[in-house]
Coordinates of C-alpha atoms in Angstrom, one line a residue:
X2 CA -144.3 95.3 59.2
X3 CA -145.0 94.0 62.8
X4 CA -146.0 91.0 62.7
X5 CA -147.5 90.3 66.2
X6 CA -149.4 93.3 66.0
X7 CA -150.9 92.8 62.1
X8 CA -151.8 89.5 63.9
X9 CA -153.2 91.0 66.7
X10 CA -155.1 93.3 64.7
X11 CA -156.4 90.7 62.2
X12 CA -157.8 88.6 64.9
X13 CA -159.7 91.7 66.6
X14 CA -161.2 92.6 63.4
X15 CA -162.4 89.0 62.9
X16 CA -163.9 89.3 66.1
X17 CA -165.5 92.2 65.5
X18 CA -167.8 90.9 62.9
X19 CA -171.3 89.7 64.0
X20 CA -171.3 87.1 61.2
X21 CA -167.8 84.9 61.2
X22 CA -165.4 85.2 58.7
X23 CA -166.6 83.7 55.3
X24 CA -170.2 83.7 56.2
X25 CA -171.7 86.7 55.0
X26 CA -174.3 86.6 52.7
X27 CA -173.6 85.6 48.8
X28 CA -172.8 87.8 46.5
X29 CA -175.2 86.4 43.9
X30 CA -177.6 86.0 46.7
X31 CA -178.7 89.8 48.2
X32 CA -175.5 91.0 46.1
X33 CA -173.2 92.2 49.1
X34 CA -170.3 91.0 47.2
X35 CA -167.1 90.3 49.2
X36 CA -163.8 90.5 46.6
X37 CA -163.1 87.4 48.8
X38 CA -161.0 86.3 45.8
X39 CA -160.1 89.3 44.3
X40 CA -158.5 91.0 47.1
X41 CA -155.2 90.5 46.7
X42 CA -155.3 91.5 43.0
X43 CA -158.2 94.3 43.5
X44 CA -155.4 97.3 44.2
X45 CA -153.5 95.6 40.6
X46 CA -157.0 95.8 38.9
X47 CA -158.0 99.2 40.0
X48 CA -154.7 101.4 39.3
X49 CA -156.2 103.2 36.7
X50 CA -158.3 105.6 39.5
X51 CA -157.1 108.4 40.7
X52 CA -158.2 107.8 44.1
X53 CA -155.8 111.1 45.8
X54 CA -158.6 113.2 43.6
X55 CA -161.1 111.0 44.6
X56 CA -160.3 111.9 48.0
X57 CA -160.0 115.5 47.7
X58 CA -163.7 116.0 45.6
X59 CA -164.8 114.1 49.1
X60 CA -163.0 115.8 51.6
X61 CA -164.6 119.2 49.9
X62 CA -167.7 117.8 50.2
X63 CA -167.0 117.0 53.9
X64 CA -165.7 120.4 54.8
X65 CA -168.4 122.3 52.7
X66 CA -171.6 120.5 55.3
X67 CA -169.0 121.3 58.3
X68 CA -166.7 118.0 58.9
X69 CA -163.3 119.0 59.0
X70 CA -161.5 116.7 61.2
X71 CA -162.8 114.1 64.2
X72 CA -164.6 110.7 63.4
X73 CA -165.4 109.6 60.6
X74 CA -166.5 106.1 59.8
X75 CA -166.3 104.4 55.9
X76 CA -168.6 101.7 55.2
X77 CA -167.5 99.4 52.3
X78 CA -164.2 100.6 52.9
X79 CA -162.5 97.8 50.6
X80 CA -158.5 97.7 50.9
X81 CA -158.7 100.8 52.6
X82 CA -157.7 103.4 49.7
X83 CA -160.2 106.0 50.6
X84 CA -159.5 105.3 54.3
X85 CA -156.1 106.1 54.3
X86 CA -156.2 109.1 52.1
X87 CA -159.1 110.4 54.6
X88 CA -156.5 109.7 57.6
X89 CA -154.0 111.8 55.6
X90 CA -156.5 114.8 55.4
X91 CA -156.4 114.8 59.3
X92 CA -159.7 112.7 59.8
X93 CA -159.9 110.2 62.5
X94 CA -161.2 107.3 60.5
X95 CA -162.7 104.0 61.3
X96 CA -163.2 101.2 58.2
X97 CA -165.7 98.7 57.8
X98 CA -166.2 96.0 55.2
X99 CA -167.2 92.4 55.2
X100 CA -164.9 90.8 53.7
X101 CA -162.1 89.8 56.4
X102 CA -159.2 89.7 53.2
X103 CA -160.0 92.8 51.6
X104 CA -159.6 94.0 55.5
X105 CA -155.9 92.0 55.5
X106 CA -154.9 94.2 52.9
X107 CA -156.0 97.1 54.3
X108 CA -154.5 96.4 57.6
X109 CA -150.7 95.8 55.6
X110 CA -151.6 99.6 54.1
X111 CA -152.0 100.7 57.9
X112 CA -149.1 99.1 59.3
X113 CA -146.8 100.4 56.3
X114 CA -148.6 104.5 56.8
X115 CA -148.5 104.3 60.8
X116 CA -152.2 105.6 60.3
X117 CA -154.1 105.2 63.6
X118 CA -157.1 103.3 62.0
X119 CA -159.5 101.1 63.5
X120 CA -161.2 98.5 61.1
X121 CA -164.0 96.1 62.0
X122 CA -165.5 93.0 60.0
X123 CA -168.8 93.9 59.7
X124 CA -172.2 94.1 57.5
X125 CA -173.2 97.6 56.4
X126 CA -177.0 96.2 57.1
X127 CA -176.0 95.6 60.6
X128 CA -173.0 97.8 61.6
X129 CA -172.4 98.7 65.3
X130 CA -169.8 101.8 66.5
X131 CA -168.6 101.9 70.2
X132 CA -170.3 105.9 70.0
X133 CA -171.2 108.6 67.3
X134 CA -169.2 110.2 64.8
X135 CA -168.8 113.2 62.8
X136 CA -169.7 111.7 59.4
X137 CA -170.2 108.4 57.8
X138 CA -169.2 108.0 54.0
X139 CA -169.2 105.5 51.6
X140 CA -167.9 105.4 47.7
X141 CA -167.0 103.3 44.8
X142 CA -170.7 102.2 44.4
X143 CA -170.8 100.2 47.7
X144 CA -174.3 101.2 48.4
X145 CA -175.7 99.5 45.4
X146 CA -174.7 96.5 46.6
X147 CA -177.9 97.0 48.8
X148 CA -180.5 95.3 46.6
X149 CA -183.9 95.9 48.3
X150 CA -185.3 99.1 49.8
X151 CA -185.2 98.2 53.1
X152 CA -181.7 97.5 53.2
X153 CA -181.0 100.8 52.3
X154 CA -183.3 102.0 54.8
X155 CA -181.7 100.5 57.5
X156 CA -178.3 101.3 56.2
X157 CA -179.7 105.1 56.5
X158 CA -181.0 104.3 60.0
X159 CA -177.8 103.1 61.6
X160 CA -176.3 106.0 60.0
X161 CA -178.9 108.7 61.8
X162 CA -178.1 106.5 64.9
X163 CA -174.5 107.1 64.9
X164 CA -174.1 110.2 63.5
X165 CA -173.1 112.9 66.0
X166 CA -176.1 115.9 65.9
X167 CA -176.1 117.5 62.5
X168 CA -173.9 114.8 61.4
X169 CA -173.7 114.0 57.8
X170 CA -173.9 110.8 55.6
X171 CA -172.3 110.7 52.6
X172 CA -172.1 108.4 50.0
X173 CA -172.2 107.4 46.1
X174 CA -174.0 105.4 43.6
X175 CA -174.3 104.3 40.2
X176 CA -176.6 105.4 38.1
X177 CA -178.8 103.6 35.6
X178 CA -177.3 106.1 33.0
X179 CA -174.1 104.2 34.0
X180 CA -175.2 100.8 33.7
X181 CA -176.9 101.1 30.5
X182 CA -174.2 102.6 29.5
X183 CA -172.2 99.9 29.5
X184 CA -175.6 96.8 28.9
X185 CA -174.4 93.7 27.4
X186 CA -170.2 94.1 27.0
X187 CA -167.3 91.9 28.1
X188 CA -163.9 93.4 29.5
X189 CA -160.6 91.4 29.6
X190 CA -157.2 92.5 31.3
X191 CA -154.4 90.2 30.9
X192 CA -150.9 90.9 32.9
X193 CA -148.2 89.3 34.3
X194 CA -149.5 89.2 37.9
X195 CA -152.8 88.2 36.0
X196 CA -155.7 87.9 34.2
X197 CA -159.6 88.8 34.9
X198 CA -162.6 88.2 32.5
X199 CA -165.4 91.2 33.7
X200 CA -168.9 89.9 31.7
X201 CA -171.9 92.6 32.6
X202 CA -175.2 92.4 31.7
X203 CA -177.9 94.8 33.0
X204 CA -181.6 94.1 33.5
X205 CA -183.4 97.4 32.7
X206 CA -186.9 96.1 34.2
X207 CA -185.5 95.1 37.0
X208 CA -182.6 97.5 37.5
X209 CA -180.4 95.2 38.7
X210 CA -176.7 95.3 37.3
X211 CA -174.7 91.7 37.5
X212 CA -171.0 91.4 36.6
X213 CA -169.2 88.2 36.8
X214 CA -165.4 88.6 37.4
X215 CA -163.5 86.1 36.3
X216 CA -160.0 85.9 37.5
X217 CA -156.6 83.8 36.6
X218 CA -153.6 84.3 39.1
X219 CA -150.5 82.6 38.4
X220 CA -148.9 80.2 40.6
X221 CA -145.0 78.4 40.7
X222 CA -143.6 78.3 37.4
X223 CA -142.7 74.7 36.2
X224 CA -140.6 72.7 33.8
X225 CA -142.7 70.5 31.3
X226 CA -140.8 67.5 30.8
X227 CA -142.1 66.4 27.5
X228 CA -142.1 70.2 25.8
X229 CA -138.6 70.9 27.7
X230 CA -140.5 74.3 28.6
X231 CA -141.6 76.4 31.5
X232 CA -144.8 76.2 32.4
X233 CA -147.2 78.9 34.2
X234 CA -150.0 77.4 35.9
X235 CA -153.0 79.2 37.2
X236 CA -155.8 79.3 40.1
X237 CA -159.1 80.4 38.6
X238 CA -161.4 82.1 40.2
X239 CA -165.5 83.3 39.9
X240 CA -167.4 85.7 41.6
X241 CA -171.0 86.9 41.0
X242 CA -172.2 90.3 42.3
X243 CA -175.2 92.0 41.8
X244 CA -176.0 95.9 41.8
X245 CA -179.2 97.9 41.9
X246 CA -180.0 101.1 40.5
X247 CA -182.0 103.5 42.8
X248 CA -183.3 106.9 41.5
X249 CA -182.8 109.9 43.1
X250 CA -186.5 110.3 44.0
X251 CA -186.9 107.1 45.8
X252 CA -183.1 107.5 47.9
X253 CA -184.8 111.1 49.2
X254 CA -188.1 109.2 50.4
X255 CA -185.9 106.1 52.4
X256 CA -183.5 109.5 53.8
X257 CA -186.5 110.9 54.8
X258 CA -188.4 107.8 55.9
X259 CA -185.0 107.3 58.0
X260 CA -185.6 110.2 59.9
X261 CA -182.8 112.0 58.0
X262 CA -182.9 115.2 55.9
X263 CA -182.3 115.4 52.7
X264 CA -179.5 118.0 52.2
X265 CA -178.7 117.3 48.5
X266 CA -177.2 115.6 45.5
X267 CA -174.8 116.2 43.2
X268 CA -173.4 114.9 40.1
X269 CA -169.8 113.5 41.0
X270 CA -166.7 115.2 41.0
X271 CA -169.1 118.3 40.4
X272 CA -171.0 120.9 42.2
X273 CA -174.4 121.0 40.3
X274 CA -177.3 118.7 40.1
X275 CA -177.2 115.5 38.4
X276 CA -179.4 115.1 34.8
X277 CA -180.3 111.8 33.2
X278 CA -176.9 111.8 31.7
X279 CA -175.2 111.3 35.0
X280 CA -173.6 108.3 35.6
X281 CA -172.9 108.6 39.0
X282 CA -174.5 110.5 42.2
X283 CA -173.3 111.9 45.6
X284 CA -175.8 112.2 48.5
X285 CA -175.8 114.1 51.2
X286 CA -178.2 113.3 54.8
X287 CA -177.8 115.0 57.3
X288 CA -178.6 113.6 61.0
X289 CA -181.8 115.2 62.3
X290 CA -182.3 113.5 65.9
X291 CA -182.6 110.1 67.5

């Protein structure tokens, strides 16, 4: 890797953020959670998706409203996973997330592809592009991080704003399906890089979703004098972050209200219309003018 130029990169996408580094909102606050812990660990964590068909279900989906290659922008782009597999396909892709370490290890993915991607610190809530592009996606539930309408609303206005004409918005979220299916549970990992402790709860009246991850990652071995044995200690961790469920009803009328249209919704990874079994969504707006 290049050092001066990771460096070089890290500080411009620091810059770019219109709130600094570590001040974003709190995750147990308006629920934008940040992995600011977890991000070294996330890509450990989260081995068990298979994000190249991930990729593919969304670059059909691109190709079938007419996005094929130029710009395309993620929002909640994470370690950049999705990004570079988007890059892959041929798109032009530019990453934004607001968490500055999750955006470190994105950048070492970058560096080690030779993908020409641009990422900026920002908040969805209050991204800004240098011009338009072709389409703006975002998965892995990012969106229902946005716990009040008009968050999403003005999510889905920047998104008309810098769409190219016709341009699409695409992006995913949970459903309530999803998050009653799994209520009241408690999830545990242990490995040798470490450990996390993932405590859900869901609050049906409220639809709001909140997971605590609890994580243990292991430092220097050392020698305990008294039990003559080797000793693992380990840096603990806690974040809160808060989801909320939106049905598909009230995410046409903020599309619409955004001065979008309202070109569909599927199922994931499918081609039909979801039911109330679904447990998660795709949406697709469509620019419709300034």
């Amino acid at each position: 890797m290049r050092i001066a130029e990771f460096e070089a990169d890290l500080h411009a996408v620091q810059r770019s953020g219109r709130l600094a580094p570590g001040t974003g909102l709190a995750a147990e606050e308006k629920g934008m959670g940040a992995y600011e812990s977890f991000a070294s660990v996330y890509d450990m964590f989260m081995d068990n998706i298979d994000y190249p068909a991930w990729s593919e279900y969304l670059t059909g989906l691109l190709k079938k409203y007419g996005v094929s290659d130029g710009l395309v922008c993620e929002l909640g782009c994470g370690t950049g996973n999705m990004t570079e597999l988007l890059a892959e396909a041929g798109y032009d892709m530019i990453g934004i997330d607001l968490s500055v370490e999750m955006l470190e290890e994105a950048l070492e993915k970058k560096y080690e592809s030779g993908h020409d991607i641009l990422y900026l610190n920002q908040d969805m809530r209050e991204f800004e592009l240098y011009g338009t592009v072709r389409a703006i996606v975002s998965v892995c539930d990012s969106m229902n991080y946005l716990l009040e309408e008009k968050d999403l609303l003005q999510v889905l206005k920047l998104a008309n704003n810098y769409l190219d004409p016709g341009g699409v918005f695409i992006f995913d979220m949970n459903t309530e399906a999803r998050y009653k299916g799994i209520g009241d549970s408690v999830i545990a990992e242990n490995r040798e890089d470490g450990s996390f402790i993932w405590e859900n709860s869901y609050d049906e009246e409220k639809k709001l979703n909140q997971y605590v991850v609890t994580l243990f990652l292991p430092e220097e071995p050392y020698e305990d004098e008294d039990e003559e044995e080797m000793g693992v200690p380990c840096r603990r961790f806690e974040e809160v972050h808060l989801q909320k469920v939106y049905d598909v009803d009230t995410i046409r009328r903020l599309v619409e209200e955004a001065g979008m249209i309202f070109e569909g919704v599927y199922e994931a990874f499918t081609d039909h219309a979801p039911d109330e079994r679904s447990d998660k969504i795709y949406v697709i707006a469509r620019e419709k003018g300034k």
